[in-house]
Amino acid sequence: IKKKDNLDIKRFVINDVTIKNYGNSLIEIDKDKKSIKIQDLDSQSRTVFFGGSLEKWKVEYNNLSTGKNFIKKMNGLTGCLTFVDIIIKDINLNLKNSLCEDSVNFIRSSGSINNMEIMNSYSDAFDADFSNLFIKKATVKNAKNDCLDFSYGEYKIVNANLDNCEDKGISFGENSNGFINNITISNSNIGIASKDSSFVKVEKISNQISKICLAAY
């Protein structure tokens, strides 16, 4: 265990994927069941997955800290969980009670998410940058900013239920291309936003009780 910025650093390796945990977290890895369980004990902790590939793994995250100290960025990381330069295939994500700018952040990554559930995010629930991702099923509830935020990439989302996104249900920005089908958005400020020269194709959407259903700017 090393020290950096007063945070402990723990390192794990799964096949060709390196996992680094900064801070105070409980981490359980079951290679036989392909499951990773991460429980943060304070608002400063961050976990990063670097390189390689993950196929059909389940990653669970929960913040157990009793305080409500929101820290926007720690060690340059905005996500409680961050995936960098990684290939994913049909992984499953289950996150709740995050106190980070992003519950989960994908950077320069590609592949598919089989099922994703994110509950009670202090800011954005899901953020992706410079990536190419296919989200097959998503349930996101109670995000104090965007439920899904995409930038600089190619993104496809089907079979999603987004509820109580205080800013946008889905945001595409920075010259992204997006495809949306079979999405339900409820209780959001803006349902879907396409901005900064992004292109979004929407095939089927149910937008309930949003102040603005669709926005392009």
JSON list of C-alpha atoms in Angstrom, two decimals:
[
{"chain": "A", "resi": 1, "resn": "ILE", "atom": "CA", "xyz": [0.00, 0.00, 0.00]},
{"chain": "A", "resi": 2, "resn": "LYS", "atom": "CA", "xyz": [1.41, 3.36, -1.02]},
{"chain": "A", "resi": 3, "resn": "LYS", "atom": "CA", "xyz": [0.40, 6.85, -0.13]},
{"chain": "A", "resi": 4, "resn": "LYS", "atom": "CA", "xyz": [-0.64, 9.57, -2.57]},
{"chain": "A", "resi": 5, "resn": "ASP", "atom": "CA", "xyz": [-2.35, 12.82, -1.58]},
{"chain": "A", "resi": 6, "resn": "ASN", "atom": "CA", "xyz": [-2.94, 11.26, 1.85]},
{"chain": "A", "resi": 7, "resn": "LEU", "atom": "CA", "xyz": [-4.95, 8.43, 0.29]},
{"chain": "A", "resi": 8, "resn": "ASP", "atom": "CA", "xyz": [-4.13, 4.74, 0.49]},
{"chain": "A", "resi": 9, "resn": "ILE", "atom": "CA", "xyz": [-3.71, 3.01, -2.88]},
{"chain": "A", "resi": 10, "resn": "LYS", "atom": "CA", "xyz": [-4.67, -0.63, -3.30]},
{"chain": "A", "resi": 11, "resn": "ARG", "atom": "CA", "xyz": [-3.92, -2.51, -6.53]},
{"chain": "A", "resi": 12, "resn": "PHE", "atom": "CA", "xyz": [-5.61, -5.59, -7.99]},
{"chain": "A", "resi": 13, "resn": "VAL", "atom": "CA", "xyz": [-5.24, -7.39, -11.33]},
{"chain": "A", "resi": 14, "resn": "ILE", "atom": "CA", "xyz": [-7.94, -9.36, -13.17]},
{"chain": "A", "resi": 15, "resn": "ASN", "atom": "CA", "xyz": [-6.50, -10.99, -16.29]},
{"chain": "A", "resi": 16, "resn": "ASP", "atom": "CA", "xyz": [-5.20, -7.94, -18.18]},
{"chain": "A", "resi": 17, "resn": "VAL", "atom": "CA", "xyz": [-7.21, -5.33, -16.24]},
{"chain": "A", "resi": 18, "resn": "THR", "atom": "CA", "xyz": [-5.56, -3.32, -13.47]},
{"chain": "A", "resi": 19, "resn": "ILE", "atom": "CA", "xyz": [-7.79, -2.01, -10.69]},
{"chain": "A", "resi": 20, "resn": "LYS", "atom": "CA", "xyz": [-6.57, 0.77, -8.41]},
{"chain": "A", "resi": 21, "resn": "ASN", "atom": "CA", "xyz": [-8.48, 1.93, -5.37]},
{"chain": "A", "resi": 22, "resn": "TYR", "atom": "CA", "xyz": [-7.66, 5.30, -3.83]},
{"chain": "A", "resi": 23, "resn": "GLY", "atom": "CA", "xyz": [-8.88, 5.86, -0.30]},
{"chain": "A", "resi": 24, "resn": "ASN", "atom": "CA", "xyz": [-10.85, 3.81, 2.17]},
{"chain": "A", "resi": 25, "resn": "SER", "atom": "CA", "xyz": [-12.92, 1.10, 0.51]},
{"chain": "A", "resi": 26, "resn": "LEU", "atom": "CA", "xyz": [-13.92, -2.50, 1.08]},
{"chain": "A", "resi": 27, "resn": "ILE", "atom": "CA", "xyz": [-13.33, -4.53, -2.09]},
{"chain": "A", "resi": 28, "resn": "GLU", "atom": "CA", "xyz": [-14.37, -8.14, -2.72]},
{"chain": "A", "resi": 29, "resn": "ILE", "atom": "CA", "xyz": [-13.38, -9.87, -5.97]},
{"chain": "A", "resi": 30, "resn": "ASP", "atom": "CA", "xyz": [-14.75, -13.31, -6.87]},
{"chain": "A", "resi": 31, "resn": "LYS", "atom": "CA", "xyz": [-13.05, -14.49, -10.06]},
{"chain": "A", "resi": 32, "resn": "ASP", "atom": "CA", "xyz": [-15.15, -17.66, -10.28]},
{"chain": "A", "resi": 33, "resn": "LYS", "atom": "CA", "xyz": [-18.45, -15.75, -10.18]},
{"chain": "A", "resi": 34, "resn": "LYS", "atom": "CA", "xyz": [-16.98, -12.81, -12.11]},
{"chain": "A", "resi": 35, "resn": "SER", "atom": "CA", "xyz": [-18.14, -10.31, -9.50]},
{"chain": "A", "resi": 36, "resn": "ILE", "atom": "CA", "xyz": [-16.58, -7.23, -7.94]},
{"chain": "A", "resi": 37, "resn": "LYS", "atom": "CA", "xyz": [-18.13, -5.55, -4.90]},
{"chain": "A", "resi": 38, "resn": "ILE", "atom": "CA", "xyz": [-16.88, -2.12, -3.86]},
{"chain": "A", "resi": 39, "resn": "GLN", "atom": "CA", "xyz": [-18.06, -0.29, -0.74]},
{"chain": "A", "resi": 40, "resn": "ASP", "atom": "CA", "xyz": [-16.67, 3.18, -0.08]},
{"chain": "A", "resi": 41, "resn": "LEU", "atom": "CA", "xyz": [-16.32, 4.18, 3.55]},
{"chain": "A", "resi": 42, "resn": "ASP", "atom": "CA", "xyz": [-15.83, 7.90, 2.84]},
{"chain": "A", "resi": 43, "resn": "SER", "atom": "CA", "xyz": [-16.59, 10.44, 0.12]},
{"chain": "A", "resi": 44, "resn": "GLN", "atom": "CA", "xyz": [-12.95, 10.70, -1.04]},
{"chain": "A", "resi": 45, "resn": "SER", "atom": "CA", "xyz": [-12.53, 7.11, -2.23]},
{"chain": "A", "resi": 46, "resn": "ARG", "atom": "CA", "xyz": [-12.22, 6.34, -5.95]},
{"chain": "A", "resi": 47, "resn": "THR", "atom": "CA", "xyz": [-11.75, 3.11, -7.92]},
{"chain": "A", "resi": 48, "resn": "VAL", "atom": "CA", "xyz": [-10.25, 2.99, -11.43]},
{"chain": "A", "resi": 49, "resn": "PHE", "atom": "CA", "xyz": [-10.20, 0.15, -13.98]},
{"chain": "A", "resi": 50, "resn": "PHE", "atom": "CA", "xyz": [-7.29, 0.50, -16.44]},
{"chain": "A", "resi": 51, "resn": "GLY", "atom": "CA", "xyz": [-6.85, -1.22, -19.81]},
{"chain": "A", "resi": 52, "resn": "GLY", "atom": "CA", "xyz": [-7.56, -4.76, -20.92]},
{"chain": "A", "resi": 53, "resn": "SER", "atom": "CA", "xyz": [-11.05, -6.24, -21.23]},
{"chain": "A", "resi": 54, "resn": "LEU", "atom": "CA", "xyz": [-13.91, -7.36, -19.00]},
{"chain": "A", "resi": 55, "resn": "GLU", "atom": "CA", "xyz": [-16.53, -9.80, -20.27]},
{"chain": "A", "resi": 56, "resn": "LYS", "atom": "CA", "xyz": [-19.73, -10.64, -18.40]},
{"chain": "A", "resi": 57, "resn": "TRP", "atom": "CA", "xyz": [-18.47, -9.32, -15.07]},
{"chain": "A", "resi": 58, "resn": "LYS", "atom": "CA", "xyz": [-20.78, -7.76, -12.48]},
{"chain": "A", "resi": 59, "resn": "VAL", "atom": "CA", "xyz": [-19.57, -4.65, -10.66]},
{"chain": "A", "resi": 60, "resn": "GLU", "atom": "CA", "xyz": [-21.48, -3.48, -7.58]},
{"chain": "A", "resi": 61, "resn": "TYR", "atom": "CA", "xyz": [-20.85, -0.19, -5.83]},
{"chain": "A", "resi": 62, "resn": "ASN", "atom": "CA", "xyz": [-22.26, 1.40, -2.68]},
{"chain": "A", "resi": 63, "resn": "ASN", "atom": "CA", "xyz": [-21.19, 4.36, -0.56]},
{"chain": "A", "resi": 64, "resn": "LEU", "atom": "CA", "xyz": [-21.50, 3.49, 3.12]},
{"chain": "A", "resi": 65, "resn": "SER", "atom": "CA", "xyz": [-20.25, 6.78, 4.58]},
{"chain": "A", "resi": 66, "resn": "THR", "atom": "CA", "xyz": [-22.64, 8.49, 6.95]},
{"chain": "A", "resi": 67, "resn": "GLY", "atom": "CA", "xyz": [-21.66, 12.01, 5.92]},
{"chain": "A", "resi": 68, "resn": "LYS", "atom": "CA", "xyz": [-22.90, 14.01, 2.92]},
{"chain": "A", "resi": 69, "resn": "ASN", "atom": "CA", "xyz": [-19.61, 15.66, 1.99]},
{"chain": "A", "resi": 70, "resn": "PHE", "atom": "CA", "xyz": [-19.69, 15.91, -1.80]},
{"chain": "A", "resi": 71, "resn": "ILE", "atom": "CA", "xyz": [-16.23, 16.19, -3.36]},
{"chain": "A", "resi": 72, "resn": "LYS", "atom": "CA", "xyz": [-16.32, 17.11, -7.05]},
{"chain": "A", "resi": 73, "resn": "LYS", "atom": "CA", "xyz": [-12.90, 15.74, -7.96]},
{"chain": "A", "resi": 74, "resn": "MET", "atom": "CA", "xyz": [-10.24, 13.70, -6.19]},
{"chain": "A", "resi": 75, "resn": "ASN", "atom": "CA", "xyz": [-6.85, 12.84, -7.71]},
{"chain": "A", "resi": 76, "resn": "GLY", "atom": "CA", "xyz": [-8.25, 14.17, -10.99]},
{"chain": "A", "resi": 77, "resn": "LEU", "atom": "CA", "xyz": [-11.08, 11.60, -10.93]},
{"chain": "A", "resi": 78, "resn": "THR", "atom": "CA", "xyz": [-14.72, 12.68, -11.20]},
{"chain": "A", "resi": 79, "resn": "GLY", "atom": "CA", "xyz": [-16.20, 9.16, -11.02]},
{"chain": "A", "resi": 80, "resn": "CYS", "atom": "CA", "xyz": [-16.60, 7.00, -7.95]},
{"chain": "A", "resi": 81, "resn": "LEU", "atom": "CA", "xyz": [-15.89, 4.26, -10.50]},
{"chain": "A", "resi": 82, "resn": "THR", "atom": "CA", "xyz": [-13.84, 5.09, -13.61]},
{"chain": "A", "resi": 83, "resn": "PHE", "atom": "CA", "xyz": [-13.11, 2.83, -16.60]},
{"chain": "A", "resi": 84, "resn": "VAL", "atom": "CA", "xyz": [-10.17, 3.99, -18.74]},
{"chain": "A", "resi": 85, "resn": "ASP", "atom": "CA", "xyz": [-8.93, 2.50, -22.04]},
{"chain": "A", "resi": 86, "resn": "ILE", "atom": "CA", "xyz": [-10.92, -0.67, -21.49]},
{"chain": "A", "resi": 87, "resn": "ILE", "atom": "CA", "xyz": [-12.99, -3.01, -23.67]},
{"chain": "A", "resi": 88, "resn": "ILE", "atom": "CA", "xyz": [-16.19, -4.28, -22.06]},
{"chain": "A", "resi": 89, "resn": "LYS", "atom": "CA", "xyz": [-18.61, -6.98, -23.19]},
{"chain": "A", "resi": 90, "resn": "ASP", "atom": "CA", "xyz": [-22.01, -7.43, -21.56]},
{"chain": "A", "resi": 91, "resn": "ILE", "atom": "CA", "xyz": [-20.92, -6.26, -18.12]},
{"chain": "A", "resi": 92, "resn": "ASN", "atom": "CA", "xyz": [-23.50, -5.49, -15.42]},
{"chain": "A", "resi": 93, "resn": "LEU", "atom": "CA", "xyz": [-23.32, -2.43, -13.20]},
{"chain": "A", "resi": 94, "resn": "ASN", "atom": "CA", "xyz": [-25.19, -1.75, -9.96]},
{"chain": "A", "resi": 95, "resn": "LEU", "atom": "CA", "xyz": [-24.39, 1.50, -8.16]},
{"chain": "A", "resi": 96, "resn": "LYS", "atom": "CA", "xyz": [-26.06, 3.45, -5.39]},
{"chain": "A", "resi": 97, "resn": "ASN", "atom": "CA", "xyz": [-25.56, 6.37, -3.03]},
{"chain": "A", "resi": 98, "resn": "SER", "atom": "CA", "xyz": [-22.55, 7.92, -4.77]},
{"chain": "A", "resi": 99, "resn": "LEU", "atom": "CA", "xyz": [-21.10, 11.23, -3.55]},
{"chain": "A", "resi": 100, "resn": "CYS", "atom": "CA", "xyz": [-18.98, 11.94, -6.66]},
{"chain": "A", "resi": 101, "resn": "GLU", "atom": "CA", "xyz": [-19.43, 14.22, -9.67]},
{"chain": "A", "resi": 102, "resn": "ASP", "atom": "CA", "xyz": [-20.14, 11.01, -11.65]},
{"chain": "A", "resi": 103, "resn": "SER", "atom": "CA", "xyz": [-21.27, 7.73, -10.16]},
{"chain": "A", "resi": 104, "resn": "VAL", "atom": "CA", "xyz": [-19.47, 5.99, -13.03]},
{"chain": "A", "resi": 105, "resn": "ASN", "atom": "CA", "xyz": [-17.29, 7.49, -15.78]},
{"chain": "A", "resi": 106, "resn": "PHE", "atom": "CA", "xyz": [-16.06, 5.75, -18.96]},
{"chain": "A", "resi": 107, "resn": "ILE", "atom": "CA", "xyz": [-13.07, 7.30, -20.76]},
{"chain": "A", "resi": 108, "resn": "ARG", "atom": "CA", "xyz": [-11.71, 6.10, -24.13]},
{"chain": "A", "resi": 109, "resn": "SER", "atom": "CA", "xyz": [-13.58, 2.82, -23.72]},
{"chain": "A", "resi": 110, "resn": "SER", "atom": "CA", "xyz": [-15.70, 0.62, -25.99]},
{"chain": "A", "resi": 111, "resn": "GLY", "atom": "CA", "xyz": [-18.13, -2.27, -25.86]},
{"chain": "A", "resi": 112, "resn": "SER", "atom": "CA", "xyz": [-21.48, -3.16, -24.31]},
{"chain": "A", "resi": 113, "resn": "ILE", "atom": "CA", "xyz": [-23.24, -2.90, -20.96]},
{"chain": "A", "resi": 114, "resn": "ASN", "atom": "CA", "xyz": [-25.83, -5.65, -20.54]},
{"chain": "A", "resi": 115, "resn": "ASN", "atom": "CA", "xyz": [-27.68, -4.15, -17.59]},
{"chain": "A", "resi": 116, "resn": "MET", "atom": "CA", "xyz": [-27.07, -1.04, -15.51]},
{"chain": "A", "resi": 117, "resn": "GLU", "atom": "CA", "xyz": [-28.84, 0.19, -12.37]},
{"chain": "A", "resi": 118, "resn": "ILE", "atom": "CA", "xyz": [-27.82, 3.46, -10.71]},
{"chain": "A", "resi": 119, "resn": "MET", "atom": "CA", "xyz": [-29.70, 4.88, -7.72]},
{"chain": "A", "resi": 120, "resn": "ASN", "atom": "CA", "xyz": [-29.26, 8.08, -5.68]},
{"chain": "A", "resi": 121, "resn": "SER", "atom": "CA", "xyz": [-26.42, 9.95, -7.35]},
{"chain": "A", "resi": 122, "resn": "TYR", "atom": "CA", "xyz": [-25.25, 13.23, -5.87]},
{"chain": "A", "resi": 123, "resn": "SER", "atom": "CA", "xyz": [-24.54, 14.61, -9.36]},
{"chain": "A", "resi": 124, "resn": "ASP", "atom": "CA", "xyz": [-24.37, 12.78, -12.74]},
{"chain": "A", "resi": 125, "resn": "ALA", "atom": "CA", "xyz": [-25.27, 9.10, -12.60]},
{"chain": "A", "resi": 126, "resn": "PHE", "atom": "CA", "xyz": [-23.44, 7.96, -15.77]},
{"chain": "A", "resi": 127, "resn": "ASP", "atom": "CA", "xyz": [-20.81, 9.83, -17.78]},
{"chain": "A", "resi": 128, "resn": "ALA", "atom": "CA", "xyz": [-18.89, 8.74, -20.90]},
{"chain": "A", "resi": 129, "resn": "ASP", "atom": "CA", "xyz": [-16.18, 10.59, -22.82]},
{"chain": "A", "resi": 130, "resn": "PHE", "atom": "CA", "xyz": [-14.33, 9.65, -26.02]},
{"chain": "A", "resi": 131, "resn": "SER", "atom": "CA", "xyz": [-16.02, 6.24, -26.02]},
{"chain": "A", "resi": 132, "resn": "ASN", "atom": "CA", "xyz": [-18.11, 3.88, -28.16]},
{"chain": "A", "resi": 133, "resn": "LEU", "atom": "CA", "xyz": [-20.72, 2.18, -25.98]},
{"chain": "A", "resi": 134, "resn": "PHE", "atom": "CA", "xyz": [-23.93, 0.16, -26.36]},
{"chain": "A", "resi": 135, "resn": "ILE", "atom": "CA", "xyz": [-26.17, 0.17, -23.28]},
{"chain": "A", "resi": 136, "resn": "LYS", "atom": "CA", "xyz": [-28.71, -2.62, -23.62]},
{"chain": "A", "resi": 137, "resn": "LYS", "atom": "CA", "xyz": [-30.73, -1.91, -20.49]},
{"chain": "A", "resi": 138, "resn": "ALA", "atom": "CA", "xyz": [-30.55, 0.88, -17.94]},
{"chain": "A", "resi": 139, "resn": "THR", "atom": "CA", "xyz": [-32.49, 1.97, -14.87]},
{"chain": "A", "resi": 140, "resn": "VAL", "atom": "CA", "xyz": [-31.44, 5.26, -13.32]},
{"chain": "A", "resi": 141, "resn": "LYS", "atom": "CA", "xyz": [-33.29, 6.99, -10.48]},
{"chain": "A", "resi": 142, "resn": "ASN", "atom": "CA", "xyz": [-32.61, 10.11, -8.42]},
{"chain": "A", "resi": 143, "resn": "ALA", "atom": "CA", "xyz": [-29.67, 11.91, -10.02]},
{"chain": "A", "resi": 144, "resn": "LYS", "atom": "CA", "xyz": [-29.10, 15.49, -8.90]},
{"chain": "A", "resi": 145, "resn": "ASN", "atom": "CA", "xyz": [-27.72, 16.40, -12.33]},
{"chain": "A", "resi": 146, "resn": "ASP", "atom": "CA", "xyz": [-27.89, 14.28, -15.54]},
{"chain": "A", "resi": 147, "resn": "CYS", "atom": "CA", "xyz": [-28.95, 10.65, -15.55]},
{"chain": "A", "resi": 148, "resn": "LEU", "atom": "CA", "xyz": [-26.90, 9.85, -18.69]},
{"chain": "A", "resi": 149, "resn": "ASP", "atom": "CA", "xyz": [-24.22, 12.22, -20.01]},
{"chain": "A", "resi": 150, "resn": "PHE", "atom": "CA", "xyz": [-22.31, 11.45, -23.24]},
{"chain": "A", "resi": 151, "resn": "SER", "atom": "CA", "xyz": [-19.47, 13.41, -24.88]},
{"chain": "A", "resi": 152, "resn": "TYR", "atom": "CA", "xyz": [-17.08, 12.98, -27.83]},
{"chain": "A", "resi": 153, "resn": "GLY", "atom": "CA", "xyz": [-18.19, 9.54, -28.99]},
{"chain": "A", "resi": 154, "resn": "GLU", "atom": "CA", "xyz": [-20.67, 7.03, -30.41]},
{"chain": "A", "resi": 155, "resn": "TYR", "atom": "CA", "xyz": [-23.46, 5.84, -28.12]},
{"chain": "A", "resi": 156, "resn": "LYS", "atom": "CA", "xyz": [-26.50, 3.57, -28.42]},
{"chain": "A", "resi": 157, "resn": "ILE", "atom": "CA", "xyz": [-29.08, 3.19, -25.63]},
{"chain": "A", "resi": 158, "resn": "VAL", "atom": "CA", "xyz": [-32.13, 0.91, -25.64]},
{"chain": "A", "resi": 159, "resn": "ASN", "atom": "CA", "xyz": [-34.61, -0.19, -22.99]},
{"chain": "A", "resi": 160, "resn": "ALA", "atom": "CA", "xyz": [-33.93, 2.52, -20.42]},
{"chain": "A", "resi": 161, "resn": "ASN", "atom": "CA", "xyz": [-36.04, 3.90, -17.59]},
{"chain": "A", "resi": 162, "resn": "LEU", "atom": "CA", "xyz": [-34.82, 7.23, -16.22]},
{"chain": "A", "resi": 163, "resn": "ASP", "atom": "CA", "xyz": [-36.62, 8.83, -13.29]},
{"chain": "A", "resi": 164, "resn": "ASN", "atom": "CA", "xyz": [-36.03, 12.06, -11.37]},
{"chain": "A", "resi": 165, "resn": "CYS", "atom": "CA", "xyz": [-33.06, 13.45, -13.28]},
{"chain": "A", "resi": 166, "resn": "GLU", "atom": "CA", "xyz": [-32.81, 16.98, -11.89]},
{"chain": "A", "resi": 167, "resn": "ASP", "atom": "CA", "xyz": [-31.15, 18.36, -15.04]},
{"chain": "A", "resi": 168, "resn": "LYS", "atom": "CA", "xyz": [-31.24, 16.14, -18.17]},
{"chain": "A", "resi": 169, "resn": "GLY", "atom": "CA", "xyz": [-32.47, 12.62, -18.70]},
{"chain": "A", "resi": 170, "resn": "ILE", "atom": "CA", "xyz": [-29.94, 12.09, -21.52]},
{"chain": "A", "resi": 171, "resn": "SER", "atom": "CA", "xyz": [-27.35, 14.62, -22.66]},
{"chain": "A", "resi": 172, "resn": "PHE", "atom": "CA", "xyz": [-25.27, 14.31, -25.85]},
{"chain": "A", "resi": 173, "resn": "GLY", "atom": "CA", "xyz": [-22.50, 16.86, -26.27]},
{"chain": "A", "resi": 174, "resn": "GLU", "atom": "CA", "xyz": [-19.18, 17.66, -27.89]},
{"chain": "A", "resi": 175, "resn": "ASN", "atom": "CA", "xyz": [-19.87, 16.27, -31.37]},
{"chain": "A", "resi": 176, "resn": "SER", "atom": "CA", "xyz": [-21.35, 12.93, -30.26]},
{"chain": "A", "resi": 177, "resn": "ASN", "atom": "CA", "xyz": [-23.55, 10.58, -32.26]},
{"chain": "A", "resi": 178, "resn": "GLY", "atom": "CA", "xyz": [-26.39, 8.95, -30.37]},
{"chain": "A", "resi": 179, "resn": "PHE", "atom": "CA", "xyz": [-29.14, 6.40, -31.02]},
{"chain": "A", "resi": 180, "resn": "ILE", "atom": "CA", "xyz": [-32.06, 6.01, -28.60]},
{"chain": "A", "resi": 181, "resn": "ASN", "atom": "CA", "xyz": [-34.88, 3.45, -28.64]},
{"chain": "A", "resi": 182, "resn": "ASN", "atom": "CA", "xyz": [-37.53, 2.43, -26.12]},
{"chain": "A", "resi": 183, "resn": "ILE", "atom": "CA", "xyz": [-36.72, 5.00, -23.45]},
{"chain": "A", "resi": 184, "resn": "THR", "atom": "CA", "xyz": [-38.95, 6.27, -20.64]},
{"chain": "A", "resi": 185, "resn": "ILE", "atom": "CA", "xyz": [-37.97, 9.55, -18.97]},
{"chain": "A", "resi": 186, "resn": "SER", "atom": "CA", "xyz": [-39.91, 10.86, -15.97]},
{"chain": "A", "resi": 187, "resn": "ASN", "atom": "CA", "xyz": [-39.66, 13.90, -13.71]},
{"chain": "A", "resi": 188, "resn": "SER", "atom": "CA", "xyz": [-36.70, 15.59, -15.38]},
{"chain": "A", "resi": 189, "resn": "ASN", "atom": "CA", "xyz": [-35.90, 19.19, -16.25]},
{"chain": "A", "resi": 190, "resn": "ILE", "atom": "CA", "xyz": [-34.98, 18.31, -19.86]},
{"chain": "A", "resi": 191, "resn": "GLY", "atom": "CA", "xyz": [-35.75, 14.92, -21.37]},
{"chain": "A", "resi": 192, "resn": "ILE", "atom": "CA", "xyz": [-33.10, 14.67, -24.11]},
{"chain": "A", "resi": 193, "resn": "ALA", "atom": "CA", "xyz": [-30.55, 17.32, -25.07]},
{"chain": "A", "resi": 194, "resn": "SER", "atom": "CA", "xyz": [-28.40, 17.36, -28.22]},
{"chain": "A", "resi": 195, "resn": "LYS", "atom": "CA", "xyz": [-25.75, 20.08, -28.07]},
{"chain": "A", "resi": 196, "resn": "ASP", "atom": "CA", "xyz": [-22.33, 21.13, -29.34]},
{"chain": "A", "resi": 197, "resn": "SER", "atom": "CA", "xyz": [-22.81, 19.75, -32.90]},
{"chain": "A", "resi": 198, "resn": "SER", "atom": "CA", "xyz": [-24.06, 16.36, -31.72]},
{"chain": "A", "resi": 199, "resn": "PHE", "atom": "CA", "xyz": [-26.46, 14.21, -33.75]},
{"chain": "A", "resi": 200, "resn": "VAL", "atom": "CA", "xyz": [-29.14, 12.10, -32.03]},
{"chain": "A", "resi": 201, "resn": "LYS", "atom": "CA", "xyz": [-31.66, 9.70, -33.56]},
{"chain": "A", "resi": 202, "resn": "VAL", "atom": "CA", "xyz": [-34.68, 8.87, -31.42]},
{"chain": "A", "resi": 203, "resn": "GLU", "atom": "CA", "xyz": [-36.99, 6.02, -32.41]},
{"chain": "A", "resi": 204, "resn": "LYS", "atom": "CA", "xyz": [-39.24, 5.49, -29.40]},
{"chain": "A", "resi": 205, "resn": "ILE", "atom": "CA", "xyz": [-39.54, 7.58, -26.26]},
{"chain": "A", "resi": 206, "resn": "SER", "atom": "CA", "xyz": [-42.06, 8.16, -23.49]},
{"chain": "A", "resi": 207, "resn": "ASN", "atom": "CA", "xyz": [-41.41, 11.49, -21.82]},
{"chain": "A", "resi": 208, "resn": "GLN", "atom": "CA", "xyz": [-43.44, 12.12, -18.70]},
{"chain": "A", "resi": 209, "resn": "ILE", "atom": "CA", "xyz": [-43.57, 15.28, -16.61]},
{"chain": "A", "resi": 210, "resn": "SER", "atom": "CA", "xyz": [-40.43, 16.92, -17.99]},
{"chain": "A", "resi": 211, "resn": "LYS", "atom": "CA", "xyz": [-40.31, 20.71, -18.25]},
{"chain": "A", "resi": 212, "resn": "ILE", "atom": "CA", "xyz": [-38.73, 20.43, -21.72]},
{"chain": "A", "resi": 213, "resn": "CYS", "atom": "CA", "xyz": [-39.07, 17.18, -23.66]},
{"chain": "A", "resi": 214, "resn": "LEU", "atom": "CA", "xyz": [-36.37, 17.73, -26.33]},
{"chain": "A", "resi": 215, "resn": "ALA", "atom": "CA", "xyz": [-33.69, 20.38, -26.69]},
{"chain": "A", "resi": 216, "resn": "ALA", "atom": "CA", "xyz": [-31.09, 21.06, -29.41]},
{"chain": "A", "resi": 217, "resn": "TYR", "atom": "CA", "xyz": [-28.57, 23.87, -29.13]}
]
